[in-house]
Tab-separated table of C-alpha atoms and ligand atoms in Angstrom:
chain	number	residue	atom	x	y	z
A	1	MET	CA	-0.127	0.071	0.136
A	2	ASN	CA	1.185	3.635	-0.890
A	3	HIS	CA	2.109	5.815	1.837
A	4	ASP	CA	0.756	9.139	1.901
A	5	ILE	CA	3.765	11.124	1.157
A	6	ARG	CA	3.799	14.510	-0.623
A	7	LYS	CA	6.712	16.473	0.467
A	8	ILE	CA	10.180	15.435	1.726
A	9	ALA	CA	13.180	16.961	2.932
A	10	ILE	CA	16.985	15.738	2.136
A	11	LEU	CA	20.226	16.461	3.652
A	12	THR	CA	24.001	15.438	3.843
A	13	SER	CA	25.744	14.944	7.137
A	14	GLY	CA	28.907	13.890	8.300
A	15	GLY	CA	32.262	13.996	5.766
A	16	ASP	CA	31.503	14.451	2.411
A	17	SER	CA	31.782	11.916	-0.285
A	18	PRO	CA	32.065	11.974	-4.149
A	19	GLY	CA	28.652	10.989	-5.357
A	20	MET	CA	26.707	12.793	-2.945
A	21	ASN	CA	25.460	15.495	-5.459
A	22	ALA	CA	24.635	12.801	-7.740
A	23	ALA	CA	22.362	11.032	-4.724
A	24	ILE	CA	20.843	14.429	-4.062
A	25	ARG	CA	19.771	14.694	-7.791
A	26	ALA	CA	18.377	11.018	-7.779
A	27	VAL	CA	16.116	11.931	-4.849
A	28	VAL	CA	14.878	15.122	-6.332
A	29	ARG	CA	14.079	13.776	-9.644
A	30	ALA	CA	12.429	10.551	-8.534
A	31	ALA	CA	10.555	12.257	-5.942
A	32	ILE	CA	9.070	14.891	-8.607
A	33	SER	CA	8.234	11.875	-10.928
A	34	GLU	CA	5.973	10.899	-8.337
A	35	LYS	CA	4.574	14.072	-7.724
A	36	ILE	CA	6.396	14.516	-4.702
A	37	SER	CA	7.970	17.771	-3.621
A	38	VAL	CA	11.360	18.719	-2.167
A	39	ILE	CA	13.114	20.528	0.441
A	40	GLY	CA	16.736	21.077	0.550
A	41	ILE	CA	18.420	21.549	3.831
A	42	MET	CA	21.597	23.199	4.025
A	43	HIS	CA	24.573	22.225	6.281
A	44	GLY	CA	23.261	18.657	7.455
A	45	TYR	CA	21.262	18.308	10.763
A	46	GLN	CA	22.630	21.758	11.946
A	47	GLY	CA	20.547	23.442	9.004
A	48	LEU	CA	17.475	21.163	9.878
A	49	ILE	CA	17.810	22.769	13.586
A	50	ASP	CA	18.333	26.347	12.056
A	51	LYS	CA	15.729	25.699	9.138
A	52	GLU	CA	17.792	26.521	6.619
A	53	PHE	CA	15.349	25.069	3.855
A	54	ILE	CA	15.297	25.503	0.134
A	55	PRO	CA	12.850	24.335	-2.194
A	56	LEU	CA	14.213	21.902	-4.682
A	57	TYR	CA	13.012	21.309	-8.064
A	58	GLY	CA	14.477	19.417	-11.127
A	59	SER	CA	16.526	22.328	-12.511
A	60	SER	CA	18.128	22.951	-9.203
A	61	VAL	CA	19.954	19.650	-9.558
A	62	SER	CA	20.877	20.386	-12.903
A	63	GLY	CA	24.741	19.881	-13.866
A	64	ILE	CA	25.872	18.219	-10.672
A	65	ILE	CA	26.089	14.723	-11.257
A	66	GLN	CA	29.702	15.001	-12.069
A	67	ARG	CA	30.394	17.465	-9.084
A	68	GLY	CA	32.163	16.052	-5.939
A	69	GLY	CA	31.228	17.271	-2.500
A	70	THR	CA	27.669	18.228	-1.641
A	71	PHE	CA	25.854	21.253	-2.801
A	72	LEU	CA	23.598	21.303	-0.004
A	73	LYS	CA	26.878	21.437	2.465
A	74	SER	CA	27.701	19.153	5.249
A	75	SER	CA	28.431	19.345	8.669
A	76	ARG	CA	28.864	17.281	11.956
A	77	SER	CA	26.380	18.974	14.327
A	78	LYS	CA	26.997	18.965	17.942
A	79	GLU	CA	23.501	20.180	18.772
A	80	PHE	CA	21.666	17.311	16.951
A	81	ARG	CA	23.421	15.361	19.298
A	82	THR	CA	21.378	16.774	22.005
A	83	SER	CA	17.561	15.762	22.611
A	84	GLU	CA	16.797	19.247	22.587
A	85	GLY	CA	18.381	19.802	19.505
A	86	ARG	CA	16.496	16.781	17.877
A	87	ALA	CA	12.991	18.159	19.687
A	88	LYS	CA	13.624	21.535	17.392
A	89	ALA	CA	14.616	19.658	14.122
A	90	TYR	CA	11.748	17.494	14.477
A	91	GLN	CA	9.565	20.780	14.897
A	92	ASN	CA	10.706	22.258	12.343
A	93	LEU	CA	9.666	19.347	10.018
A	94	GLN	CA	6.183	19.532	11.307
A	95	ASP	CA	6.032	23.309	10.855
A	96	GLU	CA	7.049	22.732	7.215
A	97	ASN	CA	4.621	19.789	6.665
A	98	ILE	CA	7.390	17.442	5.384
A	99	ASP	CA	6.041	13.891	5.621
A	100	ALA	CA	9.487	12.211	5.583
A	101	LEU	CA	13.501	12.828	5.795
A	102	VAL	CA	16.413	11.407	3.283
A	103	VAL	CA	19.406	11.577	5.166
A	104	ILE	CA	22.872	10.678	3.234
A	105	GLY	CA	25.682	10.146	5.512
A	106	GLY	CA	27.793	7.546	7.238
A	107	ASP	CA	27.662	5.881	10.709
A	108	GLY	CA	27.031	9.306	12.845
A	109	THR	CA	24.489	10.377	10.510
A	110	PHE	CA	22.312	7.106	10.641
A	111	HIS	CA	23.153	6.994	14.556
A	112	GLY	CA	21.090	10.520	14.482
A	113	ALA	CA	18.654	9.395	12.267
A	114	GLU	CA	18.023	6.512	14.677
A	115	LEU	CA	17.140	8.826	17.762
A	116	LEU	CA	15.237	11.427	15.860
A	117	MET	CA	12.948	8.623	14.744
A	118	ASN	CA	12.495	7.244	18.280
A	119	GLU	CA	12.103	10.458	19.972
A	120	SER	CA	9.291	11.621	17.413
A	121	GLY	CA	6.985	8.562	17.494
A	122	ASN	CA	8.509	6.735	14.527
A	123	TYR	CA	8.961	9.964	12.000
A	124	PRO	CA	9.923	8.849	8.538
A	125	VAL	CA	13.466	8.766	8.052
A	126	ILE	CA	15.465	7.055	5.251
A	127	GLY	CA	19.402	6.738	4.789
A	128	LEU	CA	21.562	6.510	1.847
A	129	PRO	CA	25.057	5.349	2.618
A	130	GLY	CA	27.353	8.129	1.539
A	131	THR	CA	31.040	7.938	3.047
A	132	ILE	CA	34.387	7.203	1.458
A	133	ASP	CA	35.171	4.710	4.579
A	134	ASN	CA	32.360	1.876	3.051
A	135	ASP	CA	32.468	0.663	6.859
A	136	LEU	CA	28.870	0.060	6.885
A	137	PHE	CA	26.804	-3.018	7.131
A	138	GLY	CA	23.760	-3.763	4.734
A	139	THR	CA	25.542	-2.334	1.644
A	140	ASP	CA	28.600	-3.899	-0.114
A	141	LEU	CA	29.814	-0.503	-1.472
A	142	THR	CA	29.059	3.126	-0.175
A	143	ILE	CA	28.758	6.219	-2.354
A	144	GLY	CA	32.151	7.730	-2.953
A	145	TYR	CA	34.040	4.623	-1.719
A	146	ASP	CA	35.007	3.880	-5.484
A	147	THR	CA	36.383	7.205	-6.100
A	148	ALA	CA	38.635	7.549	-3.277
A	149	LEU	CA	40.029	4.303	-4.248
A	150	ASN	CA	40.816	5.955	-7.424
A	151	THR	CA	42.451	8.942	-5.996
A	152	VAL	CA	44.816	7.141	-3.598
A	153	VAL	CA	45.412	4.779	-6.518
A	154	HIS	CA	46.465	7.627	-8.778
A	155	ALA	CA	48.480	9.622	-5.918
A	156	VAL	CA	50.601	6.212	-5.025
A	157	ASP	CA	51.312	5.195	-8.260
A	158	LYS	CA	53.028	9.077	-8.493
A	159	ILE	CA	54.703	8.353	-5.183
A	160	ARG	CA	55.778	4.969	-6.254
A	161	ASP	CA	57.998	6.707	-9.305
A	162	THR	CA	59.982	9.038	-6.499
A	163	ALA	CA	60.225	5.730	-4.599
A	164	GLY	CA	61.879	3.683	-7.238
A	165	SER	CA	64.211	6.804	-8.598
A	166	HIS	CA	65.566	7.341	-5.031
A	167	ASP	CA	65.420	3.870	-3.501
A	168	ILE	CA	62.769	5.153	-0.650
A	169	VAL	CA	60.269	3.294	1.062
A	170	PHE	CA	57.561	5.419	1.501
A	171	PHE	CA	54.765	5.113	4.361
A	172	VAL	CA	51.565	6.546	2.967
A	173	GLU	CA	48.523	7.166	5.382
A	174	VAL	CA	45.401	6.513	3.783
A	175	MET	CA	41.718	7.438	5.322
A	176	GLY	CA	39.562	5.477	7.336
A	177	ARG	CA	39.492	6.085	11.153
A	178	ASP	CA	38.216	2.859	12.395
A	179	ALA	CA	37.925	1.212	8.849
A	180	GLY	CA	40.816	-0.709	6.554
A	181	TYR	CA	38.741	-1.010	3.513
A	182	ILE	CA	40.378	2.090	1.840
A	183	ALA	CA	43.913	0.770	2.859
A	184	LEU	CA	43.034	-2.998	2.163
A	185	ASN	CA	41.963	-2.314	-1.540
A	186	SER	CA	44.064	0.733	-2.728
A	187	GLY	CA	46.772	-1.308	-1.314
A	188	ILE	CA	46.001	-4.424	-3.509
A	189	ALA	CA	45.632	-1.926	-6.388
A	190	VAL	CA	49.080	-0.245	-6.091
A	191	GLY	CA	50.804	-3.511	-5.011
A	192	ALA	CA	51.903	-2.249	-2.141
A	193	GLU	CA	54.840	-4.089	-0.279
A	194	ASN	CA	52.559	-4.106	2.857
A	195	ILE	CA	49.069	-2.739	4.381
A	196	LEU	CA	48.565	-1.826	7.829
A	197	VAL	CA	44.710	-1.687	8.948
A	198	PRO	CA	42.892	-0.928	12.084
A	199	GLU	CA	41.517	-4.529	12.214
A	200	GLU	CA	44.870	-6.054	12.956
A	201	ILE	CA	47.684	-4.723	15.333
A	202	THR	CA	50.792	-4.071	13.474
A	203	ASP	CA	53.510	-5.973	14.214
A	204	VAL	CA	56.644	-3.560	13.587
A	205	ASP	CA	58.975	-6.328	14.131
A	206	ALA	CA	57.739	-8.215	11.172
A	207	LEU	CA	57.188	-5.543	8.847
A	208	ILE	CA	61.122	-4.751	9.359
A	209	THR	CA	61.739	-8.362	8.686
A	210	LYS	CA	59.557	-7.950	5.424
A	211	ILE	CA	61.405	-4.943	4.309
A	212	GLU	CA	64.756	-6.275	4.955
A	213	GLN	CA	63.827	-9.283	2.761
A	214	ASP	CA	62.586	-6.838	0.195
A	215	GLN	CA	65.785	-4.982	0.155
A	216	ARG	CA	67.620	-8.528	0.145
A	217	LYS	CA	65.755	-9.508	-3.085
A	218	LYS	CA	66.877	-5.975	-4.906
A	219	LYS	CA	63.292	-4.463	-4.003
A	220	THR	CA	65.120	-1.257	-2.782
A	221	SER	CA	61.948	0.967	-2.503
A	222	GLY	CA	58.510	0.301	-1.329
A	223	ILE	CA	55.454	1.187	-0.405
A	224	ILE	CA	53.566	0.705	3.018
A	225	ILE	CA	49.698	1.857	3.013
A	226	VAL	CA	48.833	2.658	6.387
A	227	ALA	CA	45.011	3.143	7.514
A	228	GLU	CA	44.416	6.298	9.387
A	229	GLY	CA	42.967	4.231	12.140
A	230	ASP	CA	46.473	1.889	12.639
A	231	LYS	CA	46.878	1.771	16.595
A	232	ILE	CA	50.322	3.006	16.020
A	233	GLY	CA	50.170	5.517	13.302
A	234	ALA	CA	51.992	6.064	9.996
A	235	ALA	CA	54.853	8.637	11.519
A	236	GLU	CA	55.566	6.447	14.325
A	237	VAL	CA	55.986	2.909	12.634
A	238	ALA	CA	58.017	4.654	10.275
A	239	ARG	CA	60.307	6.161	13.034
A	240	ARG	CA	60.270	2.488	14.802
A	241	VAL	CA	61.674	0.967	11.075
A	242	LYS	CA	64.253	3.952	10.637
A	243	GLU	CA	65.506	3.275	14.015
A	244	LYS	CA	66.476	-0.510	13.014
A	245	MET	CA	67.196	0.349	9.550
A	246	PRO	CA	69.024	3.787	9.750
A	247	ASN	CA	70.837	3.586	6.282
A	248	HIS	CA	67.697	3.252	4.216
A	249	GLU	CA	65.446	6.618	3.399
A	250	MET	CA	61.710	6.515	4.586
A	251	ARG	CA	59.128	9.324	4.136
A	252	VAL	CA	55.839	9.364	5.361
A	253	THR	CA	53.283	10.713	3.024
A	254	ILE	CA	49.401	11.745	4.207
A	255	LEU	CA	47.027	11.952	1.526
A	256	GLY	CA	44.657	13.158	3.773
A	257	HIS	CA	41.499	15.299	2.321
A	258	ILE	CA	42.394	14.545	-1.598
A	259	GLN	CA	40.779	11.406	-1.030
A	260	ARG	CA	37.111	13.161	-0.266
A	261	GLY	CA	37.131	15.415	-3.066
A	262	GLY	CA	36.824	14.967	-6.683
A	263	ALA	CA	34.641	14.180	-9.284
A	264	PRO	CA	32.466	11.085	-8.573
A	265	SER	CA	33.759	7.956	-10.581
A	266	CYS	CA	30.893	6.177	-13.230
A	267	MET	CA	30.571	3.247	-10.408
A	268	ASP	CA	29.794	6.059	-7.812
A	269	ARG	CA	27.196	7.947	-9.698
A	270	VAL	CA	25.342	5.057	-10.838
A	271	LEU	CA	25.213	3.938	-7.125
A	272	ALA	CA	24.234	7.205	-6.086
A	273	SER	CA	21.413	7.230	-8.780
A	274	ARG	CA	20.129	3.779	-8.125
A	275	LEU	CA	20.242	4.201	-4.181
A	276	GLY	CA	18.169	7.718	-4.682
A	277	TYR	CA	15.676	6.428	-6.692
A	278	ALA	CA	15.330	3.194	-4.861
A	279	ALA	CA	14.780	5.422	-1.739
A	280	VAL	CA	12.213	7.714	-2.693
A	281	HIS	CA	10.042	4.248	-3.871
A	282	ILE	CA	10.653	2.675	-0.589
A	283	LEU	CA	9.328	5.631	1.373
A	284	LYS	CA	6.535	5.597	-1.141
A	285	GLU	CA	5.723	1.767	-0.024
A	286	GLY	CA	5.391	2.949	3.717
A	287	ARG	CA	8.982	1.837	4.557
A	288	TRP	CA	11.507	3.891	6.507
A	289	GLY	CA	13.838	3.404	9.588
A	290	VAL	CA	16.680	1.811	6.965
A	291	MET	CA	19.588	2.720	5.210
A	292	VAL	CA	18.874	1.753	1.508
A	293	GLY	CA	22.260	-0.301	-0.052
A	294	VAL	CA	22.995	-2.524	-2.773
A	295	ILE	CA	24.160	-6.115	-1.898
A	296	ASN	CA	25.121	-8.427	-4.356
A	297	GLY	CA	23.998	-6.097	-7.316
A	298	GLU	CA	20.517	-6.158	-5.585
A	299	ILE	CA	18.895	-3.055	-3.795
A	300	SER	CA	18.700	-4.001	-0.058
A	301	GLU	CA	17.241	-2.224	3.081
A	302	THR	CA	18.954	-2.562	6.461
A	303	PRO	CA	17.490	-1.194	9.621
A	304	PHE	CA	19.670	1.828	11.281
A	305	ALA	CA	20.840	0.109	14.289
A	306	LYS	CA	22.095	-2.674	12.128
A	307	ALA	CA	24.056	-0.839	9.501
A	308	ILE	CA	25.899	1.060	12.360
A	309	LYS	CA	26.768	-1.863	14.445
A	310	ASN	CA	30.353	-2.336	12.627
A	311	GLU	CA	29.725	-5.570	11.627
A	312	HIS	CA	30.817	-4.967	8.220
A	313	SER	CA	34.320	-6.787	8.855
A	314	LEU	CA	37.136	-6.707	6.913
A	315	ASP	CA	38.153	-9.592	4.454
A	316	LYS	CA	41.075	-11.128	5.839
A	317	GLY	CA	41.578	-13.763	3.092
A	318	LEU	CA	42.449	-10.499	0.654
A	319	LEU	CA	44.494	-8.998	3.183
A	320	GLU	CA	46.704	-12.587	3.303
A	321	MET	CA	46.469	-12.550	-0.740
A	322	ALA	CA	47.958	-8.993	-1.015
A	323	ARG	CA	50.760	-10.307	1.309
A	324	LYS	CA	51.345	-13.163	-0.600
A	325	LEU	CA	51.401	-11.070	-4.105
A	326	SER	CA	53.584	-8.886	-2.515
A	327	ILE	CA	56.736	-10.977	-1.935
B	1	F6P	O1	34.377	9.404	7.669
B	1	F6P	C1	35.097	9.892	6.442
B	1	F6P	C2	36.361	10.143	6.790
B	1	F6P	O2	36.989	10.985	5.624
B	1	F6P	C3	37.240	9.387	7.650
B	1	F6P	O3	38.118	8.608	6.776
B	1	F6P	C4	38.363	10.214	8.281
B	1	F6P	O4	38.888	9.325	9.619
B	1	F6P	C5	37.397	11.377	8.938
B	1	F6P	O5	36.409	11.382	7.792
B	1	F6P	C6	37.878	12.680	8.771
B	1	F6P	O6	37.194	13.779	9.043
B	1	F6P	P1	37.434	15.543	9.333
B	1	F6P	O7	37.076	15.840	7.938
B	1	F6P	O8	36.129	16.006	10.153
B	1	F6P	O9	38.661	15.346	9.807
């Protein structure tokens, strides 16, 4: 049975990711084709509290599918973490006769969505996974992950040239506060000599043994990909390695926020379009409280609480493969 939804609002929250604009476009255009009007909320949950609302039409989302970032802007709102902030946000939705809210973001965004729903007597909220980290349960891919991987690969390929020319071992820090997906998959793609992820305790001695073995095999340069969330950290790992191998050149490169920007890849544009389109239809069919994802190529719906439970575990088999391929 169709749920009576005539007006929805949309916001992006947390760290921006390439493809968020494509997702907004898909939601707006899918809604319009279902005769649902759309309100854009600027600056994420903070804009919901401050009532930064703008009407969105089909033309408002023209020419944005290829643009990185989010034209609705984003924030990590402290006020929305309080029940008073959320009450204000809910009141604003009521005052504007908004029937449902679409949120695009990562685990913090869905945690906020879950609280808003629980405290408002089940107000309809639906989520799209927008984060470069790919750390959500209930989707094989998050919007922005593929683009971020490609950005890392292009950057590390360049670093590899310098590493090879000067016989340097580079420790390249990639994003992923709690998750090693970016590190693992970019590491495989660049043929990294080692990959350090937060899901494992880094064994610096084993790393040194591996670098020494590589040197004996005339691999005089190397790339060690270190996830931002590694418990020791790229700089400290490099320092400890250098201490034991003082005659070898080592450098640390932090790729940082270049990983969050740039034009979304084809994969991310398609994913964002599919998820945005599906979200509108799921709402119309009277379901919400879920993150819309894709599993084995099919659209999936996962309750917010489950999506953020951190059960999307890293494939240790892939890590082992990467290590065997880098001997
Ligand atoms: O969640 C996306 C992400 O880019 C993480 O990989 C990173 O740890 C974090 O955001 C950085 O956030 P900020 O830009 O707020 O420092």
